[in-house]
Amino acid sequence: MAQPYQALIDDIVAAILKGKIQSKQQVYRMLQAGIEPGGGELFERALATTLAALEPDLAPGDDELKQAKALRKQRALRTIQGEWERWQADNQATAVLTGIESEILNAPSADRLSRLLAALDPNRDQALSREQLVQLVRALKQAPVPSDADPATEAAPALATLADGLDQGLAAWQQLEGDIVGWIYAQGQQLGFSEPGQQSGPWQHWEKIVSNLALKRLFTDLAQHQTVTAAGVPTPLAVADWVAWGVVLQRLQLALVNWFDRQPYDPQSGKRLSIATFLTFAVVWGQISNHLGQQGQRILSMGSFQLALQGLRQFANQSYFPLYGGLFTALSGEPLRALLEYLDQPLQAVPNTAVKARILTLLGYSQRALGNYSQAQRFHQQALEVAREAQDAPCEIASLNHLSRTCVAQQDFDAAQGHSQRALILARQSGDRIGQANALANLGYSQVAQGQSQLLEAEQYETVLSYLEQGLALSEQVGDRPSQALCANSLGIAQLKLGQYRAAIASLQQGLQVAQAIGDRFLMASNFANLAAAYQGDGNLEQAVLTGCLAMYLLHQIDSPEWRQPAALLSILYGQLGPDTFENILADHRRQFLAVIGVDGYDFLQPLLARYRESLE
């Protein structure tokens, strides 16, 4: 059966050797014309047979002329093999697009939108290129409309509506594509997303470029509020406009992550900004979904969740996915709690996969930062079960470590130590040095916390500190900065609880530097809060005021109830120092405050402390 293809190969080889074929494109066209649908396997077998039969003639021997002819024939066959591989790739892409077109065109009208979203998913084995999307638009526009077709609705949009949305999205993307990161190079701009109220950053930059009115409205809203408000989502939102949003936001996210990932000047900074990008776009889609749900546009609301989940799935597959970090990492004031509540219920319906386990780990860490310990425990327990089922050992170990940390917050010290000991065993068995570092830190951390209520012997404390020091040293060796930040924070807290104030200050400052570098605002705030207590214990009240104020503001900013802890310490210092001295300290350190929390944060310190003191009356 392979004989016709053997003849085709022989004809192409002869044409190459005689000089009748002088370009690879000519070879490609001959293959295109000569290989019938479904005949690829037979052609490949014939090509392999021909190459194998040539091997004896290629061996060095007395007949140099014969060997030279064999070498020429081999080069010709290699050219055919290269063009055959290119032909396969092109035809595979065509087959993928043809399949997608068929799925959408033949789907029940109520399933068209979900089929389109599946086609746009960047996690597909072969993500659609711009050229393929253009072809998809053409196919949707040319599709005949059945004479008995029902009237188009949001739940069952017309094919022409989907095509129009894709067309608008591609047109807007063409406007943006050449100037995606232009705001970074503007004078005085910074990398990343701007804070609320600042007229800088990508949203305002992109708003000026696009002409699509619905997209311009969304970008304006984000530029002004750093969140999607009712002003940014028309009522009702047209399906075509929503599809255009999907095309543009998805491609903006992909382009930004690709750009940040390739920055050679500071790979760590690039990773932090990529993380921020993934999370920011997840937040945006979450907020869009909430507003659409409130407007009664349930189909588009669920579609928005699907797009958010696609981005998170892609994020979960990155090497820098923060198994020991949270959703507030490097974000700029977006309402974290709203996103967590939004993702909570819909995520339960997602099949158990390793990706789901990692997303749940991310959510659990963030819930703990918000003080929602029972919710955090639920997320981490579910992540643990899913990770075990998916055989994702690093995520299983991370979930155990997070459960340990959460149990300490709930004063369940025995469970905390059990989780960390199990994590330590699994990490050593699997060679997960990052998990091992965290397990050592959590084991020591939980034992110190328990020791506050059950006085330990001096040698027991030495053992505990040894765990923490081992964890920190190991995290430094493997170069995992999130783990290093957590381990240094844990060691500093333990030293603080043991009254070793100078050592605690050194450890917490180390943890603070790393937390700032990776953009983990919760760990930054935790280090500042414990530094304030350490400085107070060491008698340095001025530094205690500075670090206590920073901790109070940062914890309040991410909506953590733990902001009251540094506020309580500051109230004591306010009474000890007196109003004038306290205010002078704030004024003297204004520059340091501005570097961390900005002018708005600095101005809010006194009102926030006053709010705490009033709550005690």
PDB file of N, CA, C and O in Angstrom, residues 200-245:
ATOM      1  N   SER A 200      -1.797  56.705  36.204  1.00  0.00           N
ATOM      2  CA  SER A 200      -0.665  56.103  35.516  1.00  0.00           C
ATOM      3  C   SER A 200      -0.934  54.621  35.386  1.00  0.00           C
ATOM      4  O   SER A 200      -1.936  54.117  35.864  1.00  0.00           O
ATOM      5  N   GLY A 201      -0.015  53.927  34.726  1.00  0.00           N
ATOM      6  CA  GLY A 201      -0.191  52.500  34.596  1.00  0.00           C
ATOM      7  C   GLY A 201      -0.882  52.127  33.305  1.00  0.00           C
ATOM      8  O   GLY A 201      -1.220  52.965  32.468  1.00  0.00           O
ATOM      9  N   PRO A 202      -1.129  50.836  33.112  1.00  0.00           N
ATOM     10  CA  PRO A 202      -1.575  50.353  31.806  1.00  0.00           C
ATOM     11  C   PRO A 202      -3.003  50.715  31.441  1.00  0.00           C
ATOM     12  O   PRO A 202      -3.288  50.958  30.269  1.00  0.00           O
ATOM     13  N   TRP A 203      -3.913  50.721  32.430  1.00  0.00           N
ATOM     14  CA  TRP A 203      -5.325  50.903  32.070  1.00  0.00           C
ATOM     15  C   TRP A 203      -5.553  52.225  31.345  1.00  0.00           C
ATOM     16  O   TRP A 203      -6.207  52.268  30.307  1.00  0.00           O
ATOM     17  N   GLN A 204      -5.018  53.309  31.892  1.00  0.00           N
ATOM     18  CA  GLN A 204      -5.191  54.612  31.244  1.00  0.00           C
ATOM     19  C   GLN A 204      -4.479  54.653  29.895  1.00  0.00           C
ATOM     20  O   GLN A 204      -4.995  55.214  28.921  1.00  0.00           O
ATOM     21  N   HIS A 205      -3.309  54.039  29.837  1.00  0.00           N
ATOM     22  CA  HIS A 205      -2.548  54.010  28.583  1.00  0.00           C
ATOM     23  C   HIS A 205      -3.331  53.287  27.498  1.00  0.00           C
ATOM     24  O   HIS A 205      -3.442  53.772  26.354  1.00  0.00           O
ATOM     25  N   TRP A 206      -3.906  52.131  27.834  1.00  0.00           N
ATOM     26  CA  TRP A 206      -4.656  51.354  26.851  1.00  0.00           C
ATOM     27  C   TRP A 206      -5.963  52.043  26.475  1.00  0.00           C
ATOM     28  O   TRP A 206      -6.404  51.949  25.328  1.00  0.00           O
ATOM     29  N   GLU A 207      -6.575  52.731  27.427  1.00  0.00           N
ATOM     30  CA  GLU A 207      -7.840  53.434  27.149  1.00  0.00           C
ATOM     31  C   GLU A 207      -7.656  54.467  26.046  1.00  0.00           C
ATOM     32  O   GLU A 207      -8.550  54.692  25.229  1.00  0.00           O
ATOM     33  N   LYS A 208      -6.498  55.095  25.998  1.00  0.00           N
ATOM     34  CA  LYS A 208      -6.254  56.127  24.992  1.00  0.00           C
ATOM     35  C   LYS A 208      -6.034  55.536  23.596  1.00  0.00           C
ATOM     36  O   LYS A 208      -6.182  56.234  22.592  1.00  0.00           O
ATOM     37  N   ILE A 209      -5.676  54.248  23.547  1.00  0.00           N
ATOM     38  CA  ILE A 209      -5.331  53.636  22.260  1.00  0.00           C
ATOM     39  C   ILE A 209      -6.543  53.047  21.559  1.00  0.00           C
ATOM     40  O   ILE A 209      -6.702  53.197  20.342  1.00  0.00           O
ATOM     41  N   VAL A 210      -7.417  52.369  22.322  1.00  0.00           N
ATOM     42  CA  VAL A 210      -8.516  51.627  21.689  1.00  0.00           C
ATOM     43  C   VAL A 210      -9.650  52.565  21.282  1.00  0.00           C
ATOM     44  O   VAL A 210      -9.881  53.599  21.898  1.00  0.00           O
ATOM     45  N   SER A 211     -10.363  52.168  20.224  1.00  0.00           N
ATOM     46  CA  SER A 211     -11.517  52.948  19.774  1.00  0.00           C
ATOM     47  C   SER A 211     -12.841  52.265  20.143  1.00  0.00           C
ATOM     48  O   SER A 211     -13.887  52.919  20.102  1.00  0.00           O
ATOM     49  N   ASN A 212     -12.799  50.962  20.476  1.00  0.00           N
ATOM     50  CA  ASN A 212     -14.008  50.244  20.870  1.00  0.00           C
ATOM     51  C   ASN A 212     -14.585  50.878  22.136  1.00  0.00           C
ATOM     52  O   ASN A 212     -13.924  50.943  23.170  1.00  0.00           O
ATOM     53  N   LEU A 213     -15.831  51.350  22.070  1.00  0.00           N
ATOM     54  CA  LEU A 213     -16.393  52.145  23.159  1.00  0.00           C
ATOM     55  C   LEU A 213     -16.569  51.344  24.451  1.00  0.00           C
ATOM     56  O   LEU A 213     -16.292  51.847  25.546  1.00  0.00           O
ATOM     57  N   ALA A 214     -17.044  50.104  24.353  1.00  0.00           N
ATOM     58  CA  ALA A 214     -17.243  49.291  25.556  1.00  0.00           C
ATOM     59  C   ALA A 214     -15.911  48.983  26.229  1.00  0.00           C
ATOM     60  O   ALA A 214     -15.796  49.015  27.462  1.00  0.00           O
ATOM     61  N   LEU A 215     -14.882  48.697  25.434  1.00  0.00           N
ATOM     62  CA  LEU A 215     -13.560  48.410  25.986  1.00  0.00           C
ATOM     63  C   LEU A 215     -12.937  49.674  26.585  1.00  0.00           C
ATOM     64  O   LEU A 215     -12.314  49.636  27.647  1.00  0.00           O
ATOM     65  N   LYS A 216     -13.118  50.795  25.903  1.00  0.00           N
ATOM     66  CA  LYS A 216     -12.616  52.069  26.415  1.00  0.00           C
ATOM     67  C   LYS A 216     -13.257  52.385  27.773  1.00  0.00           C
ATOM     68  O   LYS A 216     -12.591  52.843  28.714  1.00  0.00           O
ATOM     69  N   ARG A 217     -14.555  52.112  27.879  1.00  0.00           N
ATOM     70  CA  ARG A 217     -15.280  52.361  29.133  1.00  0.00           C
ATOM     71  C   ARG A 217     -14.727  51.493  30.262  1.00  0.00           C
ATOM     72  O   ARG A 217     -14.552  51.970  31.394  1.00  0.00           O
ATOM     73  N   LEU A 218     -14.445  50.235  29.969  1.00  0.00           N
ATOM     74  CA  LEU A 218     -13.890  49.329  30.977  1.00  0.00           C
ATOM     75  C   LEU A 218     -12.508  49.794  31.435  1.00  0.00           C
ATOM     76  O   LEU A 218     -12.212  49.841  32.637  1.00  0.00           O
ATOM     77  N   PHE A 219     -11.640  50.155  30.493  1.00  0.00           N
ATOM     78  CA  PHE A 219     -10.294  50.607  30.842  1.00  0.00           C
ATOM     79  C   PHE A 219     -10.337  51.910  31.645  1.00  0.00           C
ATOM     80  O   PHE A 219      -9.548  52.097  32.584  1.00  0.00           O
ATOM     81  N   THR A 220     -11.247  52.812  31.286  1.00  0.00           N
ATOM     82  CA  THR A 220     -11.379  54.073  32.035  1.00  0.00           C
ATOM     83  C   THR A 220     -11.772  53.791  33.478  1.00  0.00           C
ATOM     84  O   THR A 220     -11.229  54.391  34.425  1.00  0.00           O
ATOM     85  N   ASP A 221     -12.710  52.882  33.658  1.00  0.00           N
ATOM     86  CA  ASP A 221     -13.157  52.511  35.001  1.00  0.00           C
ATOM     87  C   ASP A 221     -11.997  51.939  35.820  1.00  0.00           C
ATOM     88  O   ASP A 221     -11.788  52.312  36.988  1.00  0.00           O
ATOM     89  N   LEU A 222     -11.220  51.056  35.215  1.00  0.00           N
ATOM     90  CA  LEU A 222     -10.087  50.447  35.917  1.00  0.00           C
ATOM     91  C   LEU A 222      -9.006  51.485  36.216  1.00  0.00           C
ATOM     92  O   LEU A 222      -8.366  51.444  37.270  1.00  0.00           O
ATOM     93  N   ALA A 223      -8.792  52.428  35.301  1.00  0.00           N
ATOM     94  CA  ALA A 223      -7.787  53.466  35.529  1.00  0.00           C
ATOM     95  C   ALA A 223      -8.166  54.360  36.704  1.00  0.00           C
ATOM     96  O   ALA A 223      -7.317  54.762  37.501  1.00  0.00           O
ATOM     97  N   GLN A 224      -9.441  54.646  36.847  1.00  0.00           N
ATOM     98  CA  GLN A 224      -9.902  55.559  37.894  1.00  0.00           C
ATOM     99  C   GLN A 224     -10.039  54.882  39.256  1.00  0.00           C
ATOM    100  O   GLN A 224      -9.777  55.488  40.291  1.00  0.00           O
ATOM    101  N   HIS A 225     -10.428  53.603  39.266  1.00  0.00           N
ATOM    102  CA  HIS A 225     -10.745  52.942  40.536  1.00  0.00           C
ATOM    103  C   HIS A 225      -9.877  51.733  40.854  1.00  0.00           C
ATOM    104  O   HIS A 225      -9.944  51.216  41.970  1.00  0.00           O
ATOM    105  N   GLN A 226      -9.086  51.245  39.881  1.00  0.00           N
ATOM    106  CA  GLN A 226      -8.343  49.994  40.030  1.00  0.00           C
ATOM    107  C   GLN A 226      -9.277  48.855  40.421  1.00  0.00           C
ATOM    108  O   GLN A 226      -8.880  47.904  41.105  1.00  0.00           O
ATOM    109  N   THR A 227     -10.501  48.954  40.042  1.00  0.00           N
ATOM    110  CA  THR A 227     -11.498  47.913  40.249  1.00  0.00           C
ATOM    111  C   THR A 227     -12.596  48.132  39.219  1.00  0.00           C
ATOM    112  O   THR A 227     -12.728  49.229  38.672  1.00  0.00           O
ATOM    113  N   VAL A 228     -13.363  47.093  38.920  1.00  0.00           N
ATOM    114  CA  VAL A 228     -14.461  47.229  37.977  1.00  0.00           C
ATOM    115  C   VAL A 228     -15.707  47.621  38.763  1.00  0.00           C
ATOM    116  O   VAL A 228     -16.178  46.861  39.612  1.00  0.00           O
ATOM    117  N   THR A 229     -16.213  48.802  38.504  1.00  0.00           N
ATOM    118  CA  THR A 229     -17.430  49.269  39.165  1.00  0.00           C
ATOM    119  C   THR A 229     -18.600  49.163  38.189  1.00  0.00           C
ATOM    120  O   THR A 229     -18.436  48.772  37.030  1.00  0.00           O
ATOM    121  N   ALA A 230     -19.775  49.529  38.664  1.00  0.00           N
ATOM    122  CA  ALA A 230     -20.957  49.492  37.794  1.00  0.00           C
ATOM    123  C   ALA A 230     -20.775  50.407  36.588  1.00  0.00           C
ATOM    124  O   ALA A 230     -21.357  50.167  35.514  1.00  0.00           O
ATOM    125  N   ALA A 231     -19.955  51.451  36.743  1.00  0.00           N
ATOM    126  CA  ALA A 231     -19.737  52.384  35.636  1.00  0.00           C
ATOM    127  C   ALA A 231     -18.997  51.740  34.471  1.00  0.00           C
ATOM    128  O   ALA A 231     -19.096  52.207  33.332  1.00  0.00           O
ATOM    129  N   GLY A 232     -18.247  50.676  34.738  1.00  0.00           N
ATOM    130  CA  GLY A 232     -17.457  50.057  33.681  1.00  0.00           C
ATOM    131  C   GLY A 232     -18.174  48.978  32.909  1.00  0.00           C
ATOM    132  O   GLY A 232     -17.682  48.521  31.864  1.00  0.00           O
ATOM    133  N   VAL A 233     -19.351  48.539  33.407  1.00  0.00           N
ATOM    134  CA  VAL A 233     -20.081  47.444  32.756  1.00  0.00           C
ATOM    135  C   VAL A 233     -21.442  47.951  32.301  1.00  0.00           C
ATOM    136  O   VAL A 233     -22.320  48.194  33.134  1.00  0.00           O
ATOM    137  N   PRO A 234     -21.666  48.143  30.994  1.00  0.00           N
ATOM    138  CA  PRO A 234     -22.966  48.629  30.510  1.00  0.00           C
ATOM    139  C   PRO A 234     -24.099  47.689  30.920  1.00  0.00           C
ATOM    140  O   PRO A 234     -23.889  46.490  31.121  1.00  0.00           O
ATOM    141  N   THR A 235     -25.285  48.249  31.070  1.00  0.00           N
ATOM    142  CA  THR A 235     -26.468  47.458  31.424  1.00  0.00           C
ATOM    143  C   THR A 235     -27.518  47.563  30.303  1.00  0.00           C
ATOM    144  O   THR A 235     -28.062  48.642  30.103  1.00  0.00           O
ATOM    145  N   PRO A 236     -27.780  46.468  29.605  1.00  0.00           N
ATOM    146  CA  PRO A 236     -27.046  45.196  29.640  1.00  0.00           C
ATOM    147  C   PRO A 236     -25.788  45.270  28.777  1.00  0.00           C
ATOM    148  O   PRO A 236     -25.682  46.142  27.908  1.00  0.00           O
ATOM    149  N   LEU A 237     -24.875  44.351  29.026  1.00  0.00           N
ATOM    150  CA  LEU A 237     -23.667  44.275  28.211  1.00  0.00           C
ATOM    151  C   LEU A 237     -23.956  43.422  26.981  1.00  0.00           C
ATOM    152  O   LEU A 237     -24.424  42.293  27.102  1.00  0.00           O
ATOM    153  N   ALA A 238     -23.701  43.971  25.807  1.00  0.00           N
ATOM    154  CA  ALA A 238     -23.945  43.232  24.565  1.00  0.00           C
ATOM    155  C   ALA A 238     -23.004  42.035  24.480  1.00  0.00           C
ATOM    156  O   ALA A 238     -21.833  42.120  24.868  1.00  0.00           O
ATOM    157  N   VAL A 239     -23.515  40.927  23.967  1.00  0.00           N
ATOM    158  CA  VAL A 239     -22.701  39.710  23.858  1.00  0.00           C
ATOM    159  C   VAL A 239     -21.461  39.959  23.003  1.00  0.00           C
ATOM    160  O   VAL A 239     -20.363  39.508  23.334  1.00  0.00           O
ATOM    161  N   ALA A 240     -21.618  40.695  21.912  1.00  0.00           N
ATOM    162  CA  ALA A 240     -20.470  40.971  21.036  1.00  0.00           C
ATOM    163  C   ALA A 240     -19.399  41.758  21.782  1.00  0.00           C
ATOM    164  O   ALA A 240     -18.198  41.491  21.629  1.00  0.00           O
ATOM    165  N   ASP A 241     -19.807  42.740  22.599  1.00  0.00           N
ATOM    166  CA  ASP A 241     -18.832  43.513  23.379  1.00  0.00           C
ATOM    167  C   ASP A 241     -18.120  42.612  24.384  1.00  0.00           C
ATOM    168  O   ASP A 241     -16.906  42.734  24.600  1.00  0.00           O
ATOM    169  N   TRP A 242     -18.879  41.704  25.002  1.00  0.00           N
ATOM    170  CA  TRP A 242     -18.272  40.800  25.986  1.00  0.00           C
ATOM    171  C   TRP A 242     -17.256  39.876  25.324  1.00  0.00           C
ATOM    172  O   TRP A 242     -16.177  39.624  25.869  1.00  0.00           O
ATOM    173  N   VAL A 243     -17.578  39.357  24.142  1.00  0.00           N
ATOM    174  CA  VAL A 243     -16.637  38.500  23.414  1.00  0.00           C
ATOM    175  C   VAL A 243     -15.373  39.284  23.068  1.00  0.00           C
ATOM    176  O   VAL A 243     -14.252  38.770  23.185  1.00  0.00           O
ATOM    177  N   ALA A 244     -15.551  40.547  22.660  1.00  0.00           N
ATOM    178  CA  ALA A 244     -14.388  41.391  22.357  1.00  0.00           C
ATOM    179  C   ALA A 244     -13.521  41.577  23.598  1.00  0.00           C
ATOM    180  O   ALA A 244     -12.279  41.541  23.517  1.00  0.00           O
ATOM    181  N   TRP A 245     -14.150  41.775  24.774  1.00  0.00           N
ATOM    182  CA  TRP A 245     -13.394  41.863  26.023  1.00  0.00           C
ATOM    183  C   TRP A 245     -12.571  40.596  26.233  1.00  0.00           C
ATOM    184  O   TRP A 245     -11.401  40.657  26.635  1.00  0.00           O
TER     185      TRP A 245
END
